[in-house]
Amino acid sequence: LAKPPGQHFHRDHQLWTLTLADFEAIHRCDRSLPKNFNFAGDVLDQWSQKEKTGERPANPALWWVNGKGDEVKWSFRELGSLSRKAANVLTKACGLRRGDRVAVILPRIPEWWLVNVSCMRTGLVFMPGTVQLTAKDILYRLRASKARCIVAGEEVAPAVESIVSECPDLKTKLLVSPHSRNGWLSFQELFQSASEEHSCVETGSQEPMAIYFTSGTTGSPKMAQHSQSSLGIGYTICGRYWLDLKSSDIIWNMSDTGWIKAAFGSVFSSWLQGACVFVHQMTQFDPDTFLDTLTTYPITTLCSAPTVYRMLVQKDLKRYKFKTLRHCVTGGEPLNPEVLERWRAQTGLELYEGYGQTEVGIICANQKGQEIKPGSMGKRVLPYDVQIIDENGSILPPGKEGDIALRLKSTWPFCFFSEYVDNPEKTAATLRGDFYVTGDKGVMDSDGYFWFVGRADDVIITSGYRIGPFEVESALIEHPAVVESAVVSSPDPVRGEVVKAFVVLSAPFKSSNPEKLTLELQTHVKNLTAPYKYPRKVEFVQELPKTITGKIKRNTLRDQEWGRK
Ligand code: BCO
């Protein structure tokens, strides 16, 4: 990086060697991002070279197990050749072109990593989604994004088939399964005969790389778009200083493939540092299986939602020997200080909380080497300038509660998302003065540590998921028993908070058995939208609190749930 200010650094520069000062310089625009950048070509293929020359430990790049005896281990070289084959499947057999959007709805199987990397190689924009998505969710995503292709497994294939006639832009359905299915191209078959010869596309650093659907208070999920550099370079600091990764590490990041946490924990942060990504494909989360995995495999780094740690500390952890585990991090929802203390007492390990969002990545964290203040989400992560601001966009002094915000002017942070696609109003609504407003309330103390207070809007953060009340209310209203409903957060000892629905019943259902009807409504929501959103608590009420203009006052119900006046 010994370049005069304002010049592009050479794209062969090894990003994992950049220092914090280099990132500050890039952020100040003293140094620029490379004009072109492609994570597959510029990072993964370089690690492949380092493997050849023995400059990287003989660690796999990806280590996948499923608990049934199946195992996959790929080096960076193997990942390179396999993803080149997959790239040829996407461009040649599927006829996809640079910039096309591809919905990828796969469980934690090795092909998810292959398809993602092959999208990078070909300049396709990948849109990950959880396999919990239902037909209605998938229809919305395919139509809103005008996706050209969907890559899916048997789990969601029937749901896709039920709505595909309503998606005129969708040209290809690619099935990842050992079996074939009518109307689908078979990934496995095409992959077998695909060539390993493929030249990585020269993508621009600001070119779109991925779209994530993210929930808000109103309407359907919005499409947050990230660029090649915001994901591909933006997570360097996070990988090095929060996850504390080196190329000899093995990181197990639990997150479902549908969330940005899978992108940074199981792709970008980890592979930028040349670490091994460990994956255990469990059909359902089970704390005992989780702990067995952690003791069986030489995992050094663990990344999981606070809900998982809350479930784990209920076990007798002293019975387990985590021989290689040395660094544990958490994020996606607030961590209670008691859980941190119990984890430390039972395992002897610290728990490093980070805070972020799909749009911005990780912006605050307890980074390795910093003192941890239990209950705080740590200090700002470079290059972000995180501040607490008031309703006019002015910075508040330490100790004052306000909106957690990121300074965008005069330099736009390169890890920041590009926009909400086709939604300039929503993009503009997140801006206040010089800042991007996260929608979360918080406080910064005089040492620069941030403390989470709560959401400024009606979004519910449960088990690490971000759920918009509107999405749950829209599902409930489709049941004949529901006249109207209001969905808010409610405290929960394990999940932090859960979704609670207040429901006004229609006349024929007023005398129904409440337990039976609760179960029926829960099943109804699980069938209509991704099941993680279902209301774990339901209360039947005569009426909902409303404003004079007839708008439901969710905040009154939420305050009531949380015992606030
Ligand atoms: O609890 P229930 O059994 O009543 O319901 C569960 C599932 O059984 C059910 N379900 C799933 N698939 C279904 C189904 N029901 C019917 N049909 C299906 N096909 O739905 C409920 C899903 O709840 P869950 O996902 O919370 O399940 P579970 O097993 O309790 O898992 C617990 C956790 C903690 C493992 C899970 O909640 C989790 O993975 N949470 C973390 C989420 C995460 O990674 N968030 C990060 C987002 S990115 C981010 O925040 C950016 C900044 C850091």
XYZ file of C-alpha atoms and ligand atoms in Angstrom:
618
model
C 0.000 0.000 0.000
C 2.955 2.331 -0.369
C 1.064 4.408 -2.912
C 0.536 8.156 -3.069
C -2.833 9.223 -1.623
C -5.821 8.939 -3.892
C -4.428 6.169 -6.071
C -5.871 2.742 -6.500
C -3.901 0.061 -4.776
C -2.919 -2.780 -6.997
C -5.665 -5.372 -7.155
C -3.190 -8.150 -6.492
C -2.580 -6.622 -3.108
C -3.389 -9.243 -0.545
C -6.371 -7.879 1.272
C -5.783 -9.961 4.354
C -2.553 -8.091 5.009
C -4.186 -4.645 5.150
C -3.855 -2.983 8.538
C -6.447 -1.003 10.452
C -4.593 2.138 9.357
C -4.938 1.089 5.712
C -8.690 0.711 6.153
C -8.867 4.131 7.796
C -6.973 5.531 4.815
C -9.357 3.884 2.355
C -12.277 5.236 4.354
C -10.833 8.771 4.287
C -10.381 8.338 0.518
C -6.618 8.793 0.897
C -6.439 5.409 -0.713
C -9.079 3.888 -2.936
C -10.640 0.525 -3.286
C -9.485 -1.368 -6.339
C -11.485 -0.421 -9.425
C -12.158 -4.086 -10.092
C -12.583 -6.713 -7.455
C -13.835 -10.280 -7.466
C -13.783 -12.301 -4.270
C -13.376 -15.614 -6.108
C -10.529 -14.432 -8.321
C -8.818 -12.007 -5.956
C -9.137 -13.868 -2.663
C -10.042 -17.544 -3.074
C -7.711 -18.170 -6.008
C -4.887 -16.464 -4.142
C -5.366 -18.827 -1.191
C -5.289 -21.651 -3.680
C -1.857 -20.386 -4.832
C -0.699 -20.172 -1.220
C -1.718 -23.799 -0.714
C 0.444 -24.782 -3.670
C 3.469 -22.969 -2.311
C 2.918 -24.294 1.221
C 2.263 -20.793 2.599
C -1.049 -21.921 4.066
C -1.504 -24.725 6.607
C -2.941 -27.973 5.259
C -6.386 -27.079 6.507
C -9.449 -27.626 4.340
C -11.184 -24.492 3.063
C -14.567 -26.140 3.670
C -15.245 -29.020 6.057
C -18.818 -30.262 5.969
C -20.441 -33.039 8.021
C -24.042 -34.094 8.499
C -23.866 -36.249 11.622
C -24.807 -39.341 9.585
C -21.246 -40.231 8.646
C -21.059 -38.145 5.459
C -18.171 -35.734 5.202
C -16.795 -33.338 2.572
C -13.408 -31.623 2.795
C -12.334 -29.228 0.068
C -9.054 -27.386 -0.187
C -9.061 -23.922 -1.809
C -7.724 -25.598 -4.946
C -10.647 -28.046 -5.007
C -13.111 -25.273 -4.223
C -11.605 -23.409 -7.187
C -11.952 -26.208 -9.714
C -15.392 -27.317 -8.507
C -16.764 -23.786 -8.525
C -15.409 -23.259 -12.061
C -17.418 -26.315 -13.124
C -20.467 -24.902 -11.318
C -19.873 -21.550 -13.049
C -20.100 -23.319 -16.407
C -23.371 -24.943 -15.305
C -24.844 -21.514 -14.558
C -23.649 -19.735 -17.687
C -23.603 -22.489 -20.303
C -26.335 -24.969 -19.317
C -28.612 -22.414 -17.626
C -27.767 -19.585 -20.022
C -27.403 -16.994 -17.267
C -25.584 -13.717 -17.913
C -23.609 -11.335 -15.745
C -25.979 -9.227 -13.609
C -28.813 -11.798 -13.673
C -30.349 -12.455 -10.268
C -30.334 -15.984 -8.883
C -32.419 -17.056 -5.871
C -30.493 -19.664 -3.898
C -32.653 -21.567 -1.399
C -30.550 -24.425 -0.134
C -29.892 -25.907 3.291
C -26.363 -26.066 4.710
C -24.995 -28.350 1.987
C -21.639 -27.977 0.195
C -23.430 -27.008 -3.024
C -24.572 -23.769 -1.339
C -20.927 -22.678 -1.147
C -20.283 -23.893 -4.712
C -23.236 -21.981 -6.140
C -22.289 -18.796 -4.271
C -18.695 -18.912 -5.434
C -19.750 -19.724 -8.996
C -22.103 -16.700 -8.962
C -19.081 -14.588 -7.991
C -16.995 -16.087 -10.809
C -19.702 -15.267 -13.358
C -20.910 -11.903 -12.009
C -24.375 -13.252 -11.163
C -26.206 -11.651 -8.235
C -27.061 -14.285 -5.649
C -30.064 -13.949 -3.352
C -29.894 -16.419 -0.472
C -33.094 -17.494 1.286
C -33.781 -19.863 4.172
C -35.383 -23.226 3.406
C -38.092 -22.221 5.877
C -39.544 -19.966 3.143
C -43.028 -20.955 1.985
C -44.602 -20.699 -1.473
C -45.964 -17.218 -0.677
C -42.543 -15.967 0.480
C -40.801 -17.421 -2.571
C -43.367 -15.953 -4.950
C -42.845 -12.498 -3.466
C -39.044 -12.795 -3.699
C -38.991 -14.091 -7.268
C -41.393 -11.428 -8.498
C -39.878 -8.509 -6.589
C -36.365 -9.350 -7.781
C -37.318 -10.515 -11.287
C -35.013 -13.454 -10.654
C -33.917 -15.353 -13.785
C -33.070 -18.558 -11.963
C -33.818 -20.378 -8.742
C -31.425 -22.930 -7.292
C -33.227 -25.106 -4.762
C -33.398 -28.557 -3.214
C -36.225 -31.015 -2.643
C -37.280 -29.100 0.518
C -38.795 -26.200 -1.375
C -39.225 -27.637 -4.907
C -42.990 -28.306 -4.492
C -43.528 -24.774 -3.158
C -41.638 -23.343 -6.149
C -43.700 -25.419 -8.584
C -46.947 -24.144 -7.049
C -46.135 -20.503 -7.878
C -43.775 -20.637 -10.838
C -46.501 -19.825 -13.393
C -46.820 -16.406 -11.696
C -43.127 -15.583 -12.227
C -42.705 -14.593 -15.905
C -39.036 -13.555 -15.473
C -37.935 -16.903 -14.092
C -36.292 -18.898 -16.896
C -34.489 -21.690 -15.067
C -35.151 -23.962 -12.126
C -31.995 -25.755 -11.050
C -32.460 -28.647 -8.651
C -29.738 -29.712 -6.234
C -30.674 -33.294 -5.456
C -29.523 -36.818 -6.306
C -32.974 -37.311 -7.884
C -34.362 -35.671 -10.991
C -37.639 -33.769 -11.129
C -39.880 -32.777 -14.006
C -39.384 -29.212 -15.184
C -36.058 -28.795 -13.357
C -32.499 -28.943 -14.647
C -30.389 -31.261 -12.543
C -27.372 -29.534 -10.988
C -25.676 -32.865 -10.292
C -26.050 -34.138 -13.868
C -24.894 -30.896 -15.477
C -22.058 -30.585 -12.994
C -20.705 -34.047 -13.894
C -20.221 -33.089 -17.532
C -19.227 -29.422 -17.010
C -15.734 -28.236 -17.905
C -13.269 -27.022 -15.254
C -12.109 -24.280 -17.620
C -13.568 -20.934 -16.682
C -12.182 -17.397 -16.560
C -13.352 -15.349 -13.632
C -15.292 -12.236 -14.675
C -13.602 -8.868 -13.960
C -16.314 -7.411 -11.752
C -16.175 -3.770 -10.685
C -15.846 -3.262 -6.921
C -19.171 -1.433 -6.842
C -20.957 -3.982 -9.020
C -23.889 -5.779 -7.320
C -22.938 -9.083 -5.729
C -25.857 -10.137 -3.546
C -29.351 -9.203 -2.458
C -30.749 -9.991 0.991
C -34.419 -9.647 1.876
C -34.765 -7.830 5.157
C -37.862 -7.138 7.259
C -39.142 -3.757 8.389
C -42.159 -2.467 10.327
C -44.332 -2.074 7.269
C -44.793 -3.967 4.043
C -42.950 -6.970 2.693
C -39.200 -7.512 3.152
C -36.969 -5.043 1.286
C -34.125 -5.997 -1.034
C -30.847 -4.820 0.495
C -28.180 -4.964 -2.210
C -24.483 -5.426 -1.505
C -21.592 -4.848 -3.881
C -18.523 -6.956 -4.642
C -16.476 -4.794 -2.283
C -19.007 -4.237 0.518
C -19.178 -7.988 1.129
C -15.898 -9.092 -0.372
C -13.580 -6.547 1.264
C -15.842 -5.083 3.950
C -15.550 -8.076 6.248
C -11.759 -8.051 6.561
C -11.752 -6.159 9.855
C -14.589 -8.258 11.231
C -12.723 -11.478 10.370
C -9.422 -10.371 11.768
C -10.361 -8.432 14.884
C -13.786 -9.706 15.987
C -13.582 -13.316 14.815
C -9.799 -13.229 15.411
C -9.197 -15.635 12.526
C -5.968 -16.892 11.052
C -5.456 -19.377 8.246
C -4.884 -22.155 10.785
C -8.326 -21.646 12.383
C -11.487 -23.687 11.949
C -14.629 -21.618 12.379
C -18.091 -23.026 13.022
C -20.705 -20.398 12.300
C -24.120 -21.841 13.005
C -26.203 -19.493 10.902
C -28.709 -20.681 8.321
C -27.594 -20.073 4.738
C -30.377 -17.517 4.245
C -28.897 -14.831 6.495
C -26.069 -12.365 6.046
C -24.482 -13.978 9.092
C -23.782 -17.033 6.918
C -22.181 -14.746 4.342
C -19.788 -13.074 6.736
C -19.182 -15.976 9.131
C -19.062 -18.841 6.655
C -17.777 -17.154 3.518
C -16.227 -13.681 3.501
C -14.631 -12.984 6.908
C -13.383 -16.543 7.171
C -12.011 -17.024 3.689
C -10.475 -13.541 3.613
C -8.296 -14.823 6.456
C -7.797 -18.200 4.762
C -9.502 -20.026 7.645
C -11.409 -23.298 7.350
C -15.214 -23.015 7.342
C -16.779 -25.858 9.312
C -20.419 -26.795 8.697
C -22.664 -29.270 10.471
C -25.908 -29.789 8.592
C -28.448 -30.554 11.334
C -32.075 -31.014 10.358
C -33.146 -29.379 13.631
C -31.093 -27.536 16.216
C -30.343 -29.760 19.199
C -28.050 -28.565 22.057
C -26.680 -32.072 22.784
C -25.714 -32.713 19.155
C -24.251 -29.219 19.068
C -22.046 -29.883 22.111
C -20.950 -33.285 20.775
C -19.877 -31.630 17.524
C -17.946 -28.998 19.413
C -16.016 -31.677 21.292
C -15.526 -34.051 18.345
C -14.072 -31.679 15.732
C -11.024 -29.423 16.144
C -13.107 -26.244 15.994
C -11.202 -23.178 17.207
C -13.813 -20.459 16.695
C -17.525 -20.502 17.376
C -20.104 -18.000 16.124
C -23.716 -18.415 17.203
C -26.780 -16.408 18.166
C -27.235 -15.520 21.881
C -30.291 -17.822 21.933
C -27.991 -20.769 21.235
C -25.681 -19.791 24.131
C -28.770 -19.333 26.356
C -29.767 -22.896 25.494
C -26.209 -24.209 26.003
C -25.601 -22.670 29.444
C -28.596 -24.595 30.733
C -26.515 -27.756 30.210
C -23.745 -28.944 32.506
C -20.948 -27.630 30.280
C -18.209 -28.733 32.676
C -18.846 -32.290 31.437
C -17.518 -31.309 28.014
C -13.894 -30.797 27.016
C -13.563 -28.208 24.253
C -9.924 -28.974 23.544
C -9.357 -26.679 20.583
C -12.018 -24.010 21.085
C -10.368 -20.677 21.852
C -12.654 -17.893 20.618
C -16.448 -17.532 20.863
C -18.521 -14.751 19.360
C -22.202 -13.946 19.212
C -24.568 -11.535 17.461
C -27.953 -11.058 15.837
C -29.770 -10.120 19.071
C -28.693 -8.694 22.453
C -26.707 -10.964 24.772
C -27.608 -10.899 28.461
C -24.626 -10.309 30.772
C -25.672 -13.354 32.881
C -25.248 -15.663 29.886
C -21.795 -14.244 29.216
C -20.850 -14.794 32.883
C -22.231 -18.354 32.904
C -20.452 -19.240 29.642
C -17.195 -17.868 31.031
C -17.627 -19.680 34.360
C -18.456 -23.023 32.747
C -16.012 -23.018 29.832
C -13.303 -20.580 30.853
C -13.879 -18.774 27.545
C -14.945 -15.205 26.874
C -17.968 -14.418 24.731
C -17.370 -11.564 22.282
C -20.611 -9.880 21.254
C -20.917 -8.046 17.955
C -23.707 -5.866 16.642
C -24.757 -5.360 13.072
C -27.428 -5.590 10.435
C -27.913 -7.042 6.991
C -27.459 -3.580 5.503
C -24.241 -2.662 7.280
C -22.464 -5.811 8.428
C -20.818 -5.627 11.845
C -20.517 -2.056 13.134
C -19.759 -2.570 16.845
C -17.979 -5.441 18.501
C -16.000 -6.584 21.470
C -12.839 -7.131 19.485
C -10.024 -9.394 20.585
C -7.712 -7.529 22.937
C -10.377 -5.043 24.073
C -11.720 -5.232 27.612
C -15.238 -6.717 27.605
C -17.916 -4.797 29.476
C -20.681 -7.374 30.081
C -23.948 -6.150 28.531
C -22.202 -3.886 26.032
C -21.851 -4.690 22.359
C -18.355 -3.237 22.303
C -16.765 -0.404 20.398
C -17.187 0.743 16.799
C -15.674 -1.493 14.121
C -13.514 0.290 11.563
C -14.042 1.910 9.153
C -17.452 2.805 10.551
C -17.988 5.992 12.510
C -20.844 4.968 14.830
C -22.643 7.672 16.804
C -25.743 8.133 18.913
C -27.843 10.876 17.353
C -31.066 12.736 18.128
C -34.112 13.266 15.927
C -32.407 16.190 14.150
C -29.302 14.203 13.261
C -27.115 15.864 15.919
C -24.592 13.758 17.824
C -25.553 13.131 21.445
C -22.942 13.137 24.232
C -21.893 9.920 26.036
C -24.565 8.574 28.371
C -27.504 10.000 26.380
C -29.924 7.560 24.763
C -30.684 8.061 21.071
C -30.602 6.423 17.653
C -27.633 4.265 16.721
C -26.376 5.743 13.466
C -23.481 5.588 11.014
C -21.833 8.631 9.527
C -22.001 8.488 5.732
C -20.721 11.942 4.871
C -18.257 12.929 3.695
C -17.054 9.396 2.960
C -19.416 6.585 2.167
C -18.204 3.501 4.097
C -17.183 0.863 1.589
C -18.748 -1.949 3.675
C -22.146 -0.264 3.516
C -24.958 -1.720 1.368
C -25.696 -0.023 -1.961
C -29.466 0.522 -1.688
C -32.862 -1.083 -1.255
C -33.454 -2.208 -4.833
C -36.349 -0.399 -6.600
C -37.157 1.425 -3.370
C -35.499 4.874 -3.285
C -38.067 6.090 -0.717
C -37.073 3.379 1.748
C -33.365 4.023 1.106
C -33.914 7.760 1.670
C -35.979 7.105 4.815
C -32.936 5.569 6.524
C -30.917 8.782 6.102
C -30.910 11.676 8.590
C -28.479 14.541 8.057
C -25.020 13.045 7.645
C -26.136 9.678 9.027
C -27.683 6.302 8.232
C -30.111 5.411 11.025
C -30.103 1.730 12.024
C -33.557 1.758 13.624
C -32.068 0.682 16.953
C -31.828 2.788 20.096
C -28.683 2.805 22.180
C -26.245 4.651 24.401
C -22.481 5.162 24.095
C -20.469 5.466 27.294
C -17.475 7.716 27.837
C -15.089 4.862 26.894
C -16.730 4.486 23.470
C -18.651 1.277 24.330
C -22.162 0.935 22.882
C -25.149 -0.393 24.824
C -28.265 -1.655 23.046
C -31.569 -0.271 24.329
C -34.183 -1.573 21.863
C -35.788 -1.081 18.487
C -37.048 2.363 17.601
C -39.790 0.778 15.487
C -42.057 -2.294 15.698
C -39.557 -4.814 14.293
C -39.163 -7.895 16.516
C -35.718 -9.367 17.180
C -36.170 -12.955 18.345
C -33.651 -15.828 18.426
C -31.468 -13.688 16.136
C -34.236 -13.272 13.556
C -35.579 -9.883 12.452
C -39.344 -10.144 11.999
C -41.716 -7.483 10.694
C -45.089 -7.505 12.530
C -46.891 -6.776 9.284
C -45.734 -10.084 7.784
C -47.233 -12.045 10.694
C -50.416 -9.956 10.816
C -50.885 -10.492 7.055
C -50.701 -14.244 7.558
C -53.089 -14.199 10.546
C -55.750 -12.188 8.732
C -56.048 -14.955 6.149
C -57.551 -17.233 8.833
C -61.356 -16.987 9.119
C -61.136 -16.690 12.924
C -59.173 -13.437 12.726
C -60.919 -10.090 12.373
C -57.753 -8.152 13.112
C -54.526 -8.603 15.007
C -51.559 -6.702 16.387
C -48.182 -8.403 16.565
C -45.543 -7.186 19.020
C -42.489 -8.449 20.886
C -42.847 -10.091 24.266
C -40.034 -11.015 26.692
C -38.747 -14.585 26.749
C -36.006 -16.071 28.944
C -34.468 -18.210 26.171
C -35.208 -16.375 22.910
C -34.739 -12.859 24.312
C -38.071 -11.863 22.928
C -40.766 -13.729 21.005
C -43.557 -12.857 18.609
C -46.865 -12.275 20.379
C -50.166 -11.815 18.550
C -53.160 -10.033 20.050
C -56.146 -11.329 18.100
C -59.734 -10.118 17.791
C -61.892 -13.106 16.870
C -64.739 -13.266 14.388
C -68.181 -14.170 15.819
C -68.199 -17.895 14.852
C -64.865 -18.466 16.670
C -65.537 -16.471 19.842
C -66.516 -19.562 21.824
C -63.686 -21.785 20.462
C -61.323 -23.580 22.827
C -58.476 -21.028 23.221
C -55.638 -23.617 23.382
C -56.874 -25.423 20.284
C -57.403 -22.189 18.384
C -53.962 -20.905 19.381
C -52.396 -24.051 17.954
C -54.496 -23.755 14.811
C -53.440 -20.145 14.255
C -49.785 -21.003 14.881
C -49.911 -23.842 12.355
C -51.710 -21.548 9.922
C -48.907 -18.940 10.141
C -46.226 -21.642 9.829
C -47.890 -22.863 6.636
C -48.292 -19.433 5.112
C -44.965 -17.837 5.873
C -41.519 -18.966 7.073
C -42.246 -20.883 10.323
C -39.651 -19.036 12.441
C -42.051 -16.051 12.342
C -44.992 -17.830 13.985
C -46.465 -16.213 17.141
C -45.203 -18.231 20.078
C -47.708 -16.366 22.259
C -51.325 -15.614 21.314
C -53.837 -13.597 23.337
C -57.470 -13.201 22.342
C -58.855 -9.725 23.025
C -62.168 -7.949 22.483
C -60.543 -4.973 20.772
C -57.150 -3.476 19.966
C -55.930 -0.091 21.219
C -56.177 2.476 18.397
C -55.425 6.108 17.669
C -58.259 8.550 16.850
C -57.576 7.896 13.180
C -58.004 4.151 13.709
C -54.317 3.113 13.550
C -53.459 0.183 15.837
C -51.212 1.271 18.711
C -48.704 -1.587 18.761
C -46.502 0.377 21.162
C -49.229 0.319 23.864
C -49.366 -3.479 23.656
C -45.583 -3.791 23.536
C -45.150 -1.576 26.596
C -47.771 -3.658 28.380
C -45.852 -6.856 27.533
C -42.560 -5.444 28.775
C -44.154 -3.947 31.930
C -43.373 -0.414 30.799
C -45.568 2.537 31.647
O -39.919 -24.015 18.159
P -40.907 -24.775 17.356
O -40.552 -26.219 17.220
O -42.310 -24.543 17.796
O -40.877 -24.180 15.863
C -39.679 -24.047 15.124
C -39.549 -25.189 14.111
O -39.871 -26.433 14.628
C -40.556 -24.746 13.086
N -40.304 -25.212 11.722
C -39.151 -25.167 11.056
N -39.338 -25.669 9.823
C -40.638 -26.014 9.728
C -41.262 -25.721 10.948
N -42.563 -25.924 11.165
C -43.286 -26.447 10.143
N -42.755 -26.748 8.948
C -41.454 -26.553 8.712
N -40.942 -26.859 7.517
O -40.524 -23.328 13.069
C -39.879 -22.844 14.230
C -38.594 -22.205 13.790
O -37.937 -21.612 14.846
P -36.356 -21.588 14.925
O -35.753 -21.424 13.581
O -36.010 -20.556 15.941
O -35.998 -23.064 15.379
P -35.191 -23.638 16.629
O -35.024 -25.084 16.337
O -35.848 -23.298 17.898
O -33.757 -22.963 16.517
C -33.168 -22.199 17.519
C -32.014 -21.414 16.885
C -31.427 -20.494 17.930
C -30.948 -22.409 16.393
C -32.581 -20.587 15.678
O -33.581 -19.747 16.152
C -31.503 -19.802 14.974
O -30.763 -20.330 14.182
N -31.383 -18.504 15.258
C -30.359 -17.640 14.701
C -30.856 -16.885 13.504
C -29.699 -16.136 12.831
O -28.749 -16.728 12.393
N -29.783 -14.812 12.760
C -28.799 -13.977 12.176
C -29.443 -13.083 11.168
S -28.262 -12.050 10.330
C -27.995 -10.757 11.412
O -28.584 -10.667 12.428
C -27.012 -9.721 10.936
C -26.209 -9.112 12.042
C -25.432 -10.008 12.918
